[in-house]
Amino acid sequence: WALVRRGPAPYMAGNFKEAFGLFDRVGDSKVAFNQVADIMRALGQNPTNKAVKKILGDPNADDMANKRIDFDAFLPMLKEVDAMPKGTVDDYVEGLRVFDKEGNGTVMGAELRIVLSTLGEKMSEPEIDALMTGQEDENGSVNYESFVKHILSV
């Protein structure tokens, strides 16, 4: 789906509404705050949890689990996430180049795992394992340009 750059065409809004409805577990045409990030990701966005919480008004844990919103409240939030600046392949490659001690286009997989688990929006071990599957060569090195392209294509 081409996303909401200029606002959704009516048929796109229908597709978004249909996807939104799949997350309605109660049948009231609403979803819990803690589902909003997942719905946005299902619709092709990749917001951080922090960004979604900010858009939702920084709710506490109880509100995240219990407050619900309808599609009409969700759609402007989706537009806001879509309008956020996104990193390019070059941006991410440049960020990983710092860890390329030999200047050969690779970083040690172990070091990459530490970065993913400790910096920014920290990832869990299972998330890191899923991301790293098939990325390390026989020496435990990762070609970071290929890695970034792989991540951005998922």
Coordinates of C-alpha atoms in Angstrom, one line a residue:
W1 CA 0.0 0.0 0.0
A2 CA 1.3 3.4 -0.9
L3 CA 0.9 5.3 2.3
V4 CA -0.8 8.5 3.3
R5 CA 1.6 11.2 1.9
R6 CA -1.2 13.5 0.9
G7 CA -3.9 11.9 2.9
P8 CA -5.5 8.6 2.1
A9 CA -7.7 8.1 -0.9
P10 CA -11.1 6.7 0.2
Y11 CA -10.2 3.2 -0.9
M12 CA -6.9 3.3 1.0
A13 CA -8.7 4.5 4.1
G14 CA -11.0 1.5 3.7
N15 CA -8.0 -0.8 3.6
F16 CA -6.6 0.8 6.7
K17 CA -9.9 0.6 8.4
E18 CA -10.1 -3.1 7.5
A19 CA -6.6 -3.8 8.9
F20 CA -7.5 -1.7 12.0
G21 CA -10.6 -3.8 12.5
L22 CA -8.5 -7.0 12.6
F23 CA -7.0 -5.8 15.9
D24 CA -10.4 -5.2 17.6
R25 CA -10.6 -8.0 20.1
V26 CA -13.7 -6.7 21.8
G27 CA -16.1 -5.9 18.9
D28 CA -16.5 -2.2 19.8
S29 CA -14.7 -1.0 16.7
K30 CA -11.8 0.2 18.9
V31 CA -8.4 -1.0 19.8
A32 CA -6.3 -0.7 22.9
F33 CA -3.5 1.9 23.1
N34 CA -1.0 -0.9 23.4
Q35 CA -2.0 -2.2 20.0
V36 CA -1.5 1.1 18.1
A37 CA 2.2 0.6 17.3
D38 CA 1.6 -2.9 16.0
I39 CA -1.2 -1.7 13.8
M40 CA 1.0 1.0 12.4
R41 CA 3.7 -1.6 11.7
A42 CA 1.1 -3.8 10.0
L43 CA 0.3 -0.8 7.7
G44 CA 3.9 -0.4 6.6
Q45 CA 5.2 2.1 9.2
N46 CA 8.1 1.6 11.6
P47 CA 7.6 4.0 14.5
T48 CA 9.5 3.6 17.8
N49 CA 7.4 2.7 20.8
K50 CA 8.5 6.0 22.3
A51 CA 7.1 8.0 19.3
V52 CA 3.8 6.1 19.5
K53 CA 3.5 6.8 23.2
K54 CA 4.2 10.5 22.6
I55 CA 1.5 10.6 19.9
L56 CA -0.9 8.9 22.3
G57 CA -0.2 11.7 24.8
D58 CA 2.3 9.8 27.0
P59 CA -0.2 7.5 28.7
N60 CA 0.8 5.5 31.8
A61 CA 1.0 1.6 31.7
D62 CA -2.5 1.3 32.9
D63 CA -3.9 3.6 30.2
M64 CA -1.8 1.7 27.6
A65 CA -3.5 -1.5 28.5
N66 CA -7.0 -0.2 29.1
K67 CA -7.7 2.9 27.0
R68 CA -9.2 2.3 23.6
I69 CA -9.4 4.5 20.4
D70 CA -11.5 4.2 17.3
F71 CA -10.4 4.4 13.7
D72 CA -11.2 8.1 13.3
A73 CA -8.8 8.9 16.2
F74 CA -6.2 6.5 14.8
L75 CA -5.9 7.8 11.2
P76 CA -4.4 11.2 12.1
M77 CA -1.9 9.4 14.3
L78 CA -0.9 7.2 11.3
K79 CA -0.5 10.3 9.2
E80 CA 1.7 11.8 11.9
V81 CA 3.9 8.7 12.0
D82 CA 4.1 8.6 8.2
A83 CA 5.3 12.3 8.2
M84 CA 8.2 11.6 10.5
P85 CA 11.7 11.6 9.0
K86 CA 12.9 8.2 8.1
G87 CA 16.5 7.0 8.0
T88 CA 18.0 6.0 4.6
V89 CA 20.2 3.0 3.9
D90 CA 23.2 5.4 3.8
D91 CA 22.3 6.8 7.2
Y92 CA 22.3 3.4 8.8
V93 CA 25.4 2.2 7.0
E94 CA 27.2 5.3 8.1
G95 CA 26.1 4.7 11.7
L96 CA 27.5 1.1 11.6
R97 CA 30.7 2.2 9.9
V98 CA 31.9 3.5 13.3
F99 CA 32.2 -0.2 14.4
D100 CA 34.2 -1.3 11.3
K101 CA 37.6 -1.4 12.9
E102 CA 39.3 -2.8 9.8
G103 CA 37.6 -0.7 7.2
N104 CA 36.5 -3.7 5.2
G105 CA 32.7 -3.3 5.3
T106 CA 32.1 -5.7 8.2
V107 CA 31.5 -5.6 11.9
M108 CA 31.8 -8.4 14.4
G109 CA 28.4 -10.0 14.9
A110 CA 29.0 -10.1 18.7
E111 CA 29.5 -6.4 18.8
L112 CA 26.4 -5.8 16.6
R113 CA 24.4 -7.9 19.1
I114 CA 25.6 -5.7 22.0
V115 CA 24.7 -2.5 20.1
L116 CA 21.2 -3.8 19.3
S117 CA 20.6 -4.8 22.9
T118 CA 22.0 -1.7 24.6
L119 CA 21.6 1.4 22.4
G120 CA 18.5 3.3 21.3
E121 CA 15.3 1.2 21.5
K122 CA 16.8 -1.9 23.0
M123 CA 16.0 -5.2 21.4
S124 CA 15.4 -8.5 23.2
E125 CA 17.6 -11.6 22.6
P126 CA 14.9 -13.4 20.6
E127 CA 14.4 -10.3 18.4
I128 CA 18.2 -10.0 17.9
D129 CA 18.5 -13.7 17.1
A130 CA 15.7 -13.4 14.5
L131 CA 17.4 -10.4 12.9
M132 CA 20.9 -11.9 12.9
T133 CA 19.9 -15.3 11.4
G134 CA 22.0 -15.9 8.3
Q135 CA 23.9 -12.6 8.6
E136 CA 27.2 -13.8 10.1
D137 CA 29.9 -15.3 8.0
E138 CA 32.2 -18.2 9.1
N139 CA 34.4 -15.7 11.1
G140 CA 31.4 -14.2 12.9
S141 CA 31.5 -11.0 10.8
V142 CA 28.5 -9.2 9.4
N143 CA 28.6 -7.2 6.1
Y144 CA 26.8 -4.2 7.5
E145 CA 25.6 -2.7 4.2
S146 CA 23.9 -6.0 3.4
F147 CA 22.6 -6.2 6.9
V148 CA 21.0 -2.8 6.7
K149 CA 19.4 -3.6 3.3
H150 CA 18.1 -6.8 4.7
I151 CA 16.5 -5.1 7.7
L152 CA 15.0 -2.3 5.6
S153 CA 13.5 -4.9 3.2
V154 CA 11.8 -7.0 5.9

